[in-house]
Coordinates of C-alpha atoms and ligand atoms in Angstrom, one line a residue:
X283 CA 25.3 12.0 -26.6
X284 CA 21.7 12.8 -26.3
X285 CA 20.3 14.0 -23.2
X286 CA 18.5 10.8 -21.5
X287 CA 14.8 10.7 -20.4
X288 CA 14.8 11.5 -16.8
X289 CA 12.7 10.2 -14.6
X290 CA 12.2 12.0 -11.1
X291 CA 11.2 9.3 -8.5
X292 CA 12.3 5.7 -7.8
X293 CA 9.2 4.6 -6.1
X294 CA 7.4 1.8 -8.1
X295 CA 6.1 4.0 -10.7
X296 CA 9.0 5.5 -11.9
X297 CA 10.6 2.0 -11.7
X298 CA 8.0 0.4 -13.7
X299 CA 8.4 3.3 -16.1
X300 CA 12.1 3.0 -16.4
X301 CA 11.9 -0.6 -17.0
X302 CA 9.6 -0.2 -20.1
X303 CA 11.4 2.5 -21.4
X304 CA 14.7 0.8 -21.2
X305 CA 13.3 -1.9 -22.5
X306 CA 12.3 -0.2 -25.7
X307 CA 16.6 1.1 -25.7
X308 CA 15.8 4.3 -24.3
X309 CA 18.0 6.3 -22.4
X310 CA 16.7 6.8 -19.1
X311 CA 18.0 8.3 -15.5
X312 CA 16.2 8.2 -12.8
X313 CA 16.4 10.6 -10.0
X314 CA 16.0 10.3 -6.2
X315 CA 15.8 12.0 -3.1
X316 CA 16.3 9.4 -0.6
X317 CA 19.3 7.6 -0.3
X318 CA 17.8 3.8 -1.6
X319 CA 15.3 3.4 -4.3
X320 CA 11.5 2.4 -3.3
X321 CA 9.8 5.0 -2.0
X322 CA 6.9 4.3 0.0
X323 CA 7.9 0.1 -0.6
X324 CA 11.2 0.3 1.7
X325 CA 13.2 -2.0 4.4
X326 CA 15.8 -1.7 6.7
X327 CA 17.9 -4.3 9.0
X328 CA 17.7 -3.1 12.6
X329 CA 19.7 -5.6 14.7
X330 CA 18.8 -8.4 12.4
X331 CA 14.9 -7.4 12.2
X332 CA 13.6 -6.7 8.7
X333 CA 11.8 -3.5 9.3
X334 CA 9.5 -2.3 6.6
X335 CA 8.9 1.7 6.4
X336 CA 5.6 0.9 7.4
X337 CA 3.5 -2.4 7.8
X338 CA 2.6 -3.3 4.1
X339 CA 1.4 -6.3 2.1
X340 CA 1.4 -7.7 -1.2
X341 CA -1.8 -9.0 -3.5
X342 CA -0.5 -11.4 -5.5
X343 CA -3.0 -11.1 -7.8
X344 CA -2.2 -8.0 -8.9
X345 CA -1.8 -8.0 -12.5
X346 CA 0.7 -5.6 -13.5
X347 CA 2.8 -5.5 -10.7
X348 CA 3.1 -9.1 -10.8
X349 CA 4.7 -8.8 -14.7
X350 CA 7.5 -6.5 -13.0
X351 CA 8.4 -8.9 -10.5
X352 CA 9.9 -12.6 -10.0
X353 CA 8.0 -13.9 -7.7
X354 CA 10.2 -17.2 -7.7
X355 CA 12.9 -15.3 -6.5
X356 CA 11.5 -13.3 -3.5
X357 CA 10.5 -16.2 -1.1
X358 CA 6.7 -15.0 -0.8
X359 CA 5.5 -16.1 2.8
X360 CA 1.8 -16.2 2.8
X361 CA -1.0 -14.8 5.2
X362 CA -4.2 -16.9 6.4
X363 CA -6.9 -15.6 4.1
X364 CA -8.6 -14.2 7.4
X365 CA -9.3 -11.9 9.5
X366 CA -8.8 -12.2 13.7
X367 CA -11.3 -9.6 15.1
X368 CA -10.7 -8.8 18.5
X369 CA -13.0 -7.1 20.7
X370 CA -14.2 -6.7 24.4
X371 CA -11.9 -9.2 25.1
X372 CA -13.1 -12.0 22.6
X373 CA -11.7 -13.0 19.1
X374 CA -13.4 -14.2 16.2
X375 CA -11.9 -15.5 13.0
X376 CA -13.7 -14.8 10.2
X377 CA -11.9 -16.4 6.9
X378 CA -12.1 -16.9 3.4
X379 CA -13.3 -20.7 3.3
X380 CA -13.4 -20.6 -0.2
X381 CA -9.4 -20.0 -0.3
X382 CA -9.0 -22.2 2.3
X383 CA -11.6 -25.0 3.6
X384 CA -9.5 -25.1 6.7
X385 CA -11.2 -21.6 7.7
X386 CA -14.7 -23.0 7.6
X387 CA -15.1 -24.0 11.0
X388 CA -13.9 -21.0 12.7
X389 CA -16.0 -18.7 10.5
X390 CA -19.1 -20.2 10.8
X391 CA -18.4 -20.0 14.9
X392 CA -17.5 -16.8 14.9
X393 CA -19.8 -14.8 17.0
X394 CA -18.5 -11.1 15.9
X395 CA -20.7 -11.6 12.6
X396 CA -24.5 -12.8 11.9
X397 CA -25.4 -16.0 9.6
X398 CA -26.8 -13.3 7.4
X399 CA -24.0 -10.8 7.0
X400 CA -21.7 -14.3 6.7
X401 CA -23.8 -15.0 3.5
X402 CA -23.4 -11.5 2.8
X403 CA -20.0 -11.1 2.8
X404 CA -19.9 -14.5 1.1
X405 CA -22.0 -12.9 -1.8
X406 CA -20.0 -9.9 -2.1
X407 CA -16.7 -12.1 -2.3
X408 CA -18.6 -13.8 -5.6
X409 CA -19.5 -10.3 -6.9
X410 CA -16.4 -8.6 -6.8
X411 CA -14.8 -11.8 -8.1
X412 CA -17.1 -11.8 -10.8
X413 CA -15.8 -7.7 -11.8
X414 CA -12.8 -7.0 -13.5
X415 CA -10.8 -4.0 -12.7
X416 CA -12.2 -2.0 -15.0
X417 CA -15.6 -2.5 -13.9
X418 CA -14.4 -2.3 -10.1
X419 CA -13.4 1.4 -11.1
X420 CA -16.4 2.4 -13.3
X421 CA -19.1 5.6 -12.6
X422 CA -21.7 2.7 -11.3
X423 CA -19.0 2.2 -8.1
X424 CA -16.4 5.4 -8.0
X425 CA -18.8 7.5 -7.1
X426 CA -20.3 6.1 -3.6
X427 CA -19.0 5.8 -0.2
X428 CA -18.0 2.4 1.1
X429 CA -20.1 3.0 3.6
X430 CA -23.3 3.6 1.2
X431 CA -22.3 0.8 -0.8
X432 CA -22.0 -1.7 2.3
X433 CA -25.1 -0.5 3.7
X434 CA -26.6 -1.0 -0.1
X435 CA -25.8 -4.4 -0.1
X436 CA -28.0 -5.0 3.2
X437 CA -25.3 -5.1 6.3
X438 CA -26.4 -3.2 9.4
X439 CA -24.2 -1.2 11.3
X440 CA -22.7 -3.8 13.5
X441 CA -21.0 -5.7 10.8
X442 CA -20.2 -2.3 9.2
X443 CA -18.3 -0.6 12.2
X444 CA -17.5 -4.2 14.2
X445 CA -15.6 -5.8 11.0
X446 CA -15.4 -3.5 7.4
X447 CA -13.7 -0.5 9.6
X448 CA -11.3 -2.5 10.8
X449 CA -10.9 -4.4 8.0
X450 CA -10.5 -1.5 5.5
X451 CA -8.8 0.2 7.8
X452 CA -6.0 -2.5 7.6
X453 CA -5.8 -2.3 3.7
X454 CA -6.9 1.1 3.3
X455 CA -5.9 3.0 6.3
X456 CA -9.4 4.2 6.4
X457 CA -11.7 3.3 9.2
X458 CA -14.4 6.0 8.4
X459 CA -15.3 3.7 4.7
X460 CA -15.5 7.1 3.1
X461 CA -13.1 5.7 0.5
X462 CA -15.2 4.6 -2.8
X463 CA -17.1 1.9 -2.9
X464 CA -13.7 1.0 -6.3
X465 CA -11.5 0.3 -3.5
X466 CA -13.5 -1.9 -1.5
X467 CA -14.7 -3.9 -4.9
X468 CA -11.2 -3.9 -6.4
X469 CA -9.6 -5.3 -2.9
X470 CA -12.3 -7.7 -2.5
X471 CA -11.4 -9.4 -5.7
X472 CA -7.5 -8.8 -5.4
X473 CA -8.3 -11.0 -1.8
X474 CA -10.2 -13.3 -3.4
X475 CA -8.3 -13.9 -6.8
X476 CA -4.5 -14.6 -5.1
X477 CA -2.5 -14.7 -1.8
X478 CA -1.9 -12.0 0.7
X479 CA 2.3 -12.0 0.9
X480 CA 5.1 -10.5 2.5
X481 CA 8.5 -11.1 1.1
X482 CA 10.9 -13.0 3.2
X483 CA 13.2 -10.1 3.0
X484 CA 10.9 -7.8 3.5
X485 CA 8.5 -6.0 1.2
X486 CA 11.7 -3.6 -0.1
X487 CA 12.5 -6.5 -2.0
X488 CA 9.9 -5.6 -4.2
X489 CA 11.4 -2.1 -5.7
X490 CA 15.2 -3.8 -5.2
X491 CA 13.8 -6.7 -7.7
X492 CA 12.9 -3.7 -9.7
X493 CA 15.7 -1.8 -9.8
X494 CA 18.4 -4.4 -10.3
X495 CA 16.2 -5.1 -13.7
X496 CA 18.1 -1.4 -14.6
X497 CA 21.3 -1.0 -16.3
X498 CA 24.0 0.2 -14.0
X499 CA 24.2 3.5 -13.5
X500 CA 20.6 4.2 -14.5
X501 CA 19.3 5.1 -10.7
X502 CA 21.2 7.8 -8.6
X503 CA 19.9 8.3 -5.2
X504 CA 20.5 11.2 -3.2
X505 CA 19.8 13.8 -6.0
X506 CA 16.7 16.1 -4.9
X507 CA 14.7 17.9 -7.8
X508 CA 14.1 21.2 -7.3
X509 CA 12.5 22.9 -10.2
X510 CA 11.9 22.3 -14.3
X511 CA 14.0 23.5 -16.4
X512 CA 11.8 25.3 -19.4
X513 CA 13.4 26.3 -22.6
X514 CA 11.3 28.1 -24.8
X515 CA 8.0 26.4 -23.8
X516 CA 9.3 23.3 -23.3
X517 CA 10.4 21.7 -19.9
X518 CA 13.9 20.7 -21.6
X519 CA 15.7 19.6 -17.7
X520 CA 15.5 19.1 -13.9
X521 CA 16.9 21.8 -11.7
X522 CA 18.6 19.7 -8.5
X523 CA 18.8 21.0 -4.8
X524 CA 22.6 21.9 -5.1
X525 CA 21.6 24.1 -7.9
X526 CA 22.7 21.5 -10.9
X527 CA 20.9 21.5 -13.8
X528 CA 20.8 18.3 -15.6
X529 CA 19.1 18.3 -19.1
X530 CA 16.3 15.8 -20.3
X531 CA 15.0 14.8 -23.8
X532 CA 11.9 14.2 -21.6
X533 CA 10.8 14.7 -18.1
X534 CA 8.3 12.1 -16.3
X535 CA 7.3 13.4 -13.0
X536 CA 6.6 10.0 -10.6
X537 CA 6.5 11.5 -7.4
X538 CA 4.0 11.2 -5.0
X539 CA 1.1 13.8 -5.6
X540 CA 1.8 17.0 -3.5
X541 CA 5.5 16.8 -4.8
X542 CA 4.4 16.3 -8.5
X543 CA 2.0 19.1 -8.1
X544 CA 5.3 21.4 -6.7
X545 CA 7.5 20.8 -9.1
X546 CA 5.1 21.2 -12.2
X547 CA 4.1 24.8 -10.5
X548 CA 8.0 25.9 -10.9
X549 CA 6.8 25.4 -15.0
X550 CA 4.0 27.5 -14.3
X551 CA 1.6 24.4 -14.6
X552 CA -1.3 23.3 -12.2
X553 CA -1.4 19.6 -11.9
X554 CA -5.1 18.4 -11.1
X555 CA -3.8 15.8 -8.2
X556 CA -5.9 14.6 -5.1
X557 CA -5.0 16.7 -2.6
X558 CA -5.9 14.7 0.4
X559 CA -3.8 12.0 2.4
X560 CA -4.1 9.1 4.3
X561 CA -1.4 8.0 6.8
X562 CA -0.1 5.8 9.7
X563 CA 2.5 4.9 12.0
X564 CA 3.6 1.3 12.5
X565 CA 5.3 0.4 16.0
X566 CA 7.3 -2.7 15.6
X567 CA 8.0 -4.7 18.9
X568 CA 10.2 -8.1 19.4
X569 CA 8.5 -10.2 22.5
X570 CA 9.1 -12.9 24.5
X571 CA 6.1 -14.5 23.4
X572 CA 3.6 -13.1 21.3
X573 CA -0.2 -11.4 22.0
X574 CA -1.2 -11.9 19.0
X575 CA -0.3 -15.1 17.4
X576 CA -1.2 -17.2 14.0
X577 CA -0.7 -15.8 10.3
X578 CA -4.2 -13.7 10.0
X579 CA -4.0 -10.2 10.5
X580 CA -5.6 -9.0 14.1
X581 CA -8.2 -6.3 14.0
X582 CA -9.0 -4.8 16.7
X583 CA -12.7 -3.9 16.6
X584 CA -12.8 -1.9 20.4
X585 CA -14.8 1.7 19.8
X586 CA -11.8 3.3 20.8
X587 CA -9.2 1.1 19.6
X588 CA -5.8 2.8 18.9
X589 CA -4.1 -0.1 17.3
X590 CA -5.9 -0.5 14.5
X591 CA -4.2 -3.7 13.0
X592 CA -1.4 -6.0 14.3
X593 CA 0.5 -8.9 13.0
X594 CA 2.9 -11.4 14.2
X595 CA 5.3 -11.0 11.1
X596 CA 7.7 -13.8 12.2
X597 CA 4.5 -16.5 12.8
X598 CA 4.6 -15.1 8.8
X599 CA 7.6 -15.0 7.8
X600 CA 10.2 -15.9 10.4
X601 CA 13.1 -14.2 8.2
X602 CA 11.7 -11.3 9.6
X603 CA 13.8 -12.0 12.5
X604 CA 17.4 -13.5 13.6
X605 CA 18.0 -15.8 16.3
X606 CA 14.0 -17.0 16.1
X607 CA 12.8 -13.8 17.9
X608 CA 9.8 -12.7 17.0
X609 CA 8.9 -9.4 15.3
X610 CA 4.7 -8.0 15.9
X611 CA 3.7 -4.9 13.5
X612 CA 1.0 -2.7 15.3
X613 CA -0.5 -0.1 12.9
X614 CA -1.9 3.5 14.0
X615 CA -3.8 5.5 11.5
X616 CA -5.8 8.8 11.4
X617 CA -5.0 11.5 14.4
X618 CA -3.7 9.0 16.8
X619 CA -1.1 8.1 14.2
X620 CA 0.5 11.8 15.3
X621 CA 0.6 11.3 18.9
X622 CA 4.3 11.2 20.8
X623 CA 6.7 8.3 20.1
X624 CA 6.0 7.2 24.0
X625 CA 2.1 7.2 24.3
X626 CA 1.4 6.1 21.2
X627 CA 4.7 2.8 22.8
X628 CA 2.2 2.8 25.8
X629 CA -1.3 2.1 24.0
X630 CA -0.2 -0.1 21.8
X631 CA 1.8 -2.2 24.6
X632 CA -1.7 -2.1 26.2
X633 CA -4.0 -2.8 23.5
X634 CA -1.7 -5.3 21.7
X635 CA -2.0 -7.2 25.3
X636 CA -5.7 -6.8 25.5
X637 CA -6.5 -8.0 21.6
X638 CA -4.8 -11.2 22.9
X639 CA -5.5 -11.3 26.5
X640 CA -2.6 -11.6 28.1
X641 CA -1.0 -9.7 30.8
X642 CA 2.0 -7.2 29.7
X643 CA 4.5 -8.8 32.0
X644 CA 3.9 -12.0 30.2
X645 CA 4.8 -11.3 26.7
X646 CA 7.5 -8.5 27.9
X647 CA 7.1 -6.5 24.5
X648 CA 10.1 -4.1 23.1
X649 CA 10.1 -1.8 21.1
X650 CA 12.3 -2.1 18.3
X651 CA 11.2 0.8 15.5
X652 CA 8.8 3.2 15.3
X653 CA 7.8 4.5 11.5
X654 CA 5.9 7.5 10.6
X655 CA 4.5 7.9 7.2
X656 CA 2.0 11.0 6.8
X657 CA 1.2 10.5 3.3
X658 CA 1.1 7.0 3.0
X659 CA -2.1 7.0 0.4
X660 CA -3.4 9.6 -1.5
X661 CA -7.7 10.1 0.0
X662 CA -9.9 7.7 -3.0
X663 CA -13.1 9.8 -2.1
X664 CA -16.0 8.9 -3.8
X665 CA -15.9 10.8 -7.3
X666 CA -11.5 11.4 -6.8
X667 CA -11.0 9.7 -10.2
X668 CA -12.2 13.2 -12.1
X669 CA -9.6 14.7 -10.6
X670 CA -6.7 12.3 -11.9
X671 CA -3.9 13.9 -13.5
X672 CA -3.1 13.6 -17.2
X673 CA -0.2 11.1 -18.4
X674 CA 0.5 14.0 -20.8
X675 CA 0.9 17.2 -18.3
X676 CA 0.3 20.0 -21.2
X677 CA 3.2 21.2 -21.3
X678 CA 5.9 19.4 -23.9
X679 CA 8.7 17.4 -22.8
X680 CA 6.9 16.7 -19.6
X681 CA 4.9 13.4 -18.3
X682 CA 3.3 11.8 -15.3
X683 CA 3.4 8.6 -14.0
X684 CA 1.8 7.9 -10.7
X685 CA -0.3 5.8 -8.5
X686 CA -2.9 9.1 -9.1
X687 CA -3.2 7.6 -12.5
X688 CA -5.0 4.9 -10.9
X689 CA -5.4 3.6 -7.2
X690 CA -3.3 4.3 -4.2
X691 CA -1.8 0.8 -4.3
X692 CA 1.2 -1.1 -5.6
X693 CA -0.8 -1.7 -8.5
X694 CA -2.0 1.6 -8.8
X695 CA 1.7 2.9 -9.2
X696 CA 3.0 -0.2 -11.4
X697 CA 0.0 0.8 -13.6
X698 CA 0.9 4.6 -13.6
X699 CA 4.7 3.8 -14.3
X700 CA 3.3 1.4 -17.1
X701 CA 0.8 4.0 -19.0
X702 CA 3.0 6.6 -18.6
X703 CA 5.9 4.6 -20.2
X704 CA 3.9 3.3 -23.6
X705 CA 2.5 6.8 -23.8
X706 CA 5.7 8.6 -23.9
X707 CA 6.9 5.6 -26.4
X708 CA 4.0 6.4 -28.4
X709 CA 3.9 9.9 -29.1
X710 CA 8.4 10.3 -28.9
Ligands
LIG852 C1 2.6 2.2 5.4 C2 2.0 1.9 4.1 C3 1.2 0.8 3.9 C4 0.7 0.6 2.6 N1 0.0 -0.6 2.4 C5 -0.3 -1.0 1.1 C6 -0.7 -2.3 0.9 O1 -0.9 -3.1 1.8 N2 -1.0 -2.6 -0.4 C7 -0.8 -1.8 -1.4 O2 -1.1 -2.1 -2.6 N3 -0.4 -0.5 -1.2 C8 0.0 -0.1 0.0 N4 0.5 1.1 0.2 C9 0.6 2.1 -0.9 C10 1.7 1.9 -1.8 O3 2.9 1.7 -1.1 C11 1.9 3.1 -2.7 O4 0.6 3.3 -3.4 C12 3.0 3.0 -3.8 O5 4.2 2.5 -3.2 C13 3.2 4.4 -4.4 O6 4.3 4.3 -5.3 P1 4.8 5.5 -6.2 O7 5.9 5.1 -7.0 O8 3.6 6.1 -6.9 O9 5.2 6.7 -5.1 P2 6.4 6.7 -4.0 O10 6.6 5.3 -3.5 O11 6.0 7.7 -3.1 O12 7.7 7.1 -4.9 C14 8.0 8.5 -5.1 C15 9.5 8.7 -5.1 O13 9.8 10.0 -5.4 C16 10.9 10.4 -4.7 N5 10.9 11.9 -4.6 C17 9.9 12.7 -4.1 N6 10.3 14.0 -4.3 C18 11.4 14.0 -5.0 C19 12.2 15.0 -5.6 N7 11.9 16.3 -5.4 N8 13.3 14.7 -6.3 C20 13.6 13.4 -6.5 N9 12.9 12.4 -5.9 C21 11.8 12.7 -5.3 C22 10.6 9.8 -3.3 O14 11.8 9.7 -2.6 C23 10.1 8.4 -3.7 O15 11.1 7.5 -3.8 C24 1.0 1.5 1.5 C25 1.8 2.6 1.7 C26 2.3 2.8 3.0 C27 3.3 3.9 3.2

């Protein structure tokens, strides 16, 4: 029998890719480290609480991920198309009204924003509507700042730090708005152009969809990749952990980007990856009653906020928890995200309690998880795009398929899986 394309990674990339490949009667393995496929897009049952590895939603207008997934079958349970900014001890709700009516109210009464930025931010809903992805992505955005972009577009600093920062730092895990101005445009339209979702059984669903379209046997978990195998200038195999060497009519590297850029240097090759990382740590606590309530996300806008985001998940999605408890996500990013387990429990018992002014004995919060994710996004700095990796990686026998193809996103890594797959199919 011929050896079988392997793929190294079970994330959604190399799910996406072994999908298209075995679709086209391929032979394909793919390889994992961890013990469940996923990757980044994981879930586990603590006590009858659907935990995701990390707060995370879905866009469902994301256009290729969307062709790799039923979404019939996953029991999507849908956000409010808004925004609860909480600050000084005051909330705003600033919504979508175009998405839903029912939002228009609040938003014109919210206090946190200006008529003018309203109108603003109304505009730039239209314009980044109005894109496609392509154009989202192209020189006239990559290359600037959010922040340059924003200011561009006429907002003044108070919209800027009181409502982008937190915003993008809830999608983006970036409060600076270094990230390009392609992210904030692509977003903006992913927002505008479908629902914000969370799967009833939590957002693992999504890569468990994915893999059960796989023949049996074609994921194995638990393998580690070590090293490429090269045969005569040619990476011809993996080399596992325990020393195993399995061969490989083709090798497609879907790792995330410091790993990729590790295991193409044991062939001697320098991948040009981003380098830099973004990631958080999501507390998870069940309550008697909840701070935070309603389906929006909460942002909390304080100077010195520590929580960045928070979400009632069951006010979502009540499968999130047995017994009708109910389950809040609080999400830490940047240098705070590092602090110990227990200060980091005790600021976000106290800020989740302030966003929604209420005392701590009240809503008697517990914490049920704690998830750490350093690298949870690869940095999008203005101008990162020249440094994306080739599908090809120079080398024969060897691919890569990544979010780094693309954007740090789910769509981002269904599009790298995708690309990488119909350009392997093309030139093999
Ligand atoms: C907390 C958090 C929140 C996020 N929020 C959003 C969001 O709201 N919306 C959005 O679109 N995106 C979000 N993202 C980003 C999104 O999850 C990622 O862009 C996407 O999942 C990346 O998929 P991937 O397949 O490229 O990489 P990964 O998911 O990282 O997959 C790589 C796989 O390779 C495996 N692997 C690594 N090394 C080896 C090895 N040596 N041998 C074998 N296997 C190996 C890993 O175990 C992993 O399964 C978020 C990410 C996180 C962590």
């Amino acid at each position: 029998m011929s050896a079988p394309i392997v793929i190294v990674g079970a994330g959604v990339a190399g799910l996406v890719a072994a999908i298209e490949l075995q679709a086209a009667q391929r032979e394909v393995l793919v390889l994992d480290a961890a013990a469940e496929v996923g990757g980044r897009v994981r879930t586990t049952m603590v006590n009858g609480l659907v935990i995701d590895h990390g707060f995370q939603v879905l866009f469902t207008a994301y256009p290729t991920l969307r062709r790799y997934l039923n979404f019939e079958t996953l029991a999507l349970r849908k956000f409010t198309p808004a925004a609860r900014i909480a600050r000084d001890g005051q909330t705003s709700l600033i919504g979508d009204a175009l998405a839903d009516p029912g939002l228009l109210f609040d938003t014109i009464f919210a206090r946190a924003i200006g008529v003018g930025d309203k109108l603003r931010l109304l505009a730039l809903r239209r314009f980044a509507q109005q894109l496609t992805i392509d154009d989202c992505f192209s020189a006239r955005f990559a290359g600037i700042s959010t922040r340059d972009f924003l200011r561009g577009r006429g907002f003044g600093p108070a919209v800027i730090d009181g409502f982008f920062a937190p915003f993008y730092g809830g999608i983006l895990l970036d409060r600076t708005l270094a990230t390009s101005a392609s992210i904030l445009l692509f977003t903006f339209k992913m927002l505008a152009d479908g629902d914000t979702v969370v799967p009833a059984g939590g957002i693992g669903a999504l890569t468990r969809q994915m893999a059960d379209r796989l023949a049996p046997g074609t994921v194995r978990t638990g393998q580690a990749v070590r090293a490429l195998v090269v045969t005569e200038g040619r990476v011809t195999g993996v080399r596992l952990t325990d020393d195993r060497v399995l061969d490989a009519a083709q090798v497609v590297l879907a790792t995330d980007a410091p790993m990729a850029a590790t295991l193409a240097a044991t062939a001697g090759l320098t991948l040009p990856e981003p380098t830099g990382a973004r990631g958080c740590t999501t507390l998870y606590f069940t309550a008697r009653t909840t701070p935070i309530p309603g389906k929006a996300l909460w942002l909390n806008a304080n100077p010195d906020a520590v929580v960045s985001h928070a979400v009632t998940l069951t006010d979502v999605a009540p499968e999130y928890a047995s017994g009708g408890r109910t389950l809040i996500a609080a999400t830490i990013l940047g240098d705070a995200a590092t602090l110990p387990d227990d200060t980091l429990d005790a600021v976000a018992r106290r800020e989740l309690c302030a966003m929604g002014s209420v005392s701590e004995a009240r809503v008697a919060l517990e914490r049920v998880a704690l998830w750490r994710v350093p690298y949870s996004q690869f940095e999008q700095a203005p101008g990162w795009r020249n440094q994306r990796p080739s599908i090809a990686c120079g080398v024969p026998g060897l691919w890569r398929a990544s979010e780094t193809l693309h954007s740090s996103s789910l769509e981002g890594a269904a599009r790298g899986g995708e690309m990488a797959a119909k350009a392997l199919l093309h030139a093999t």
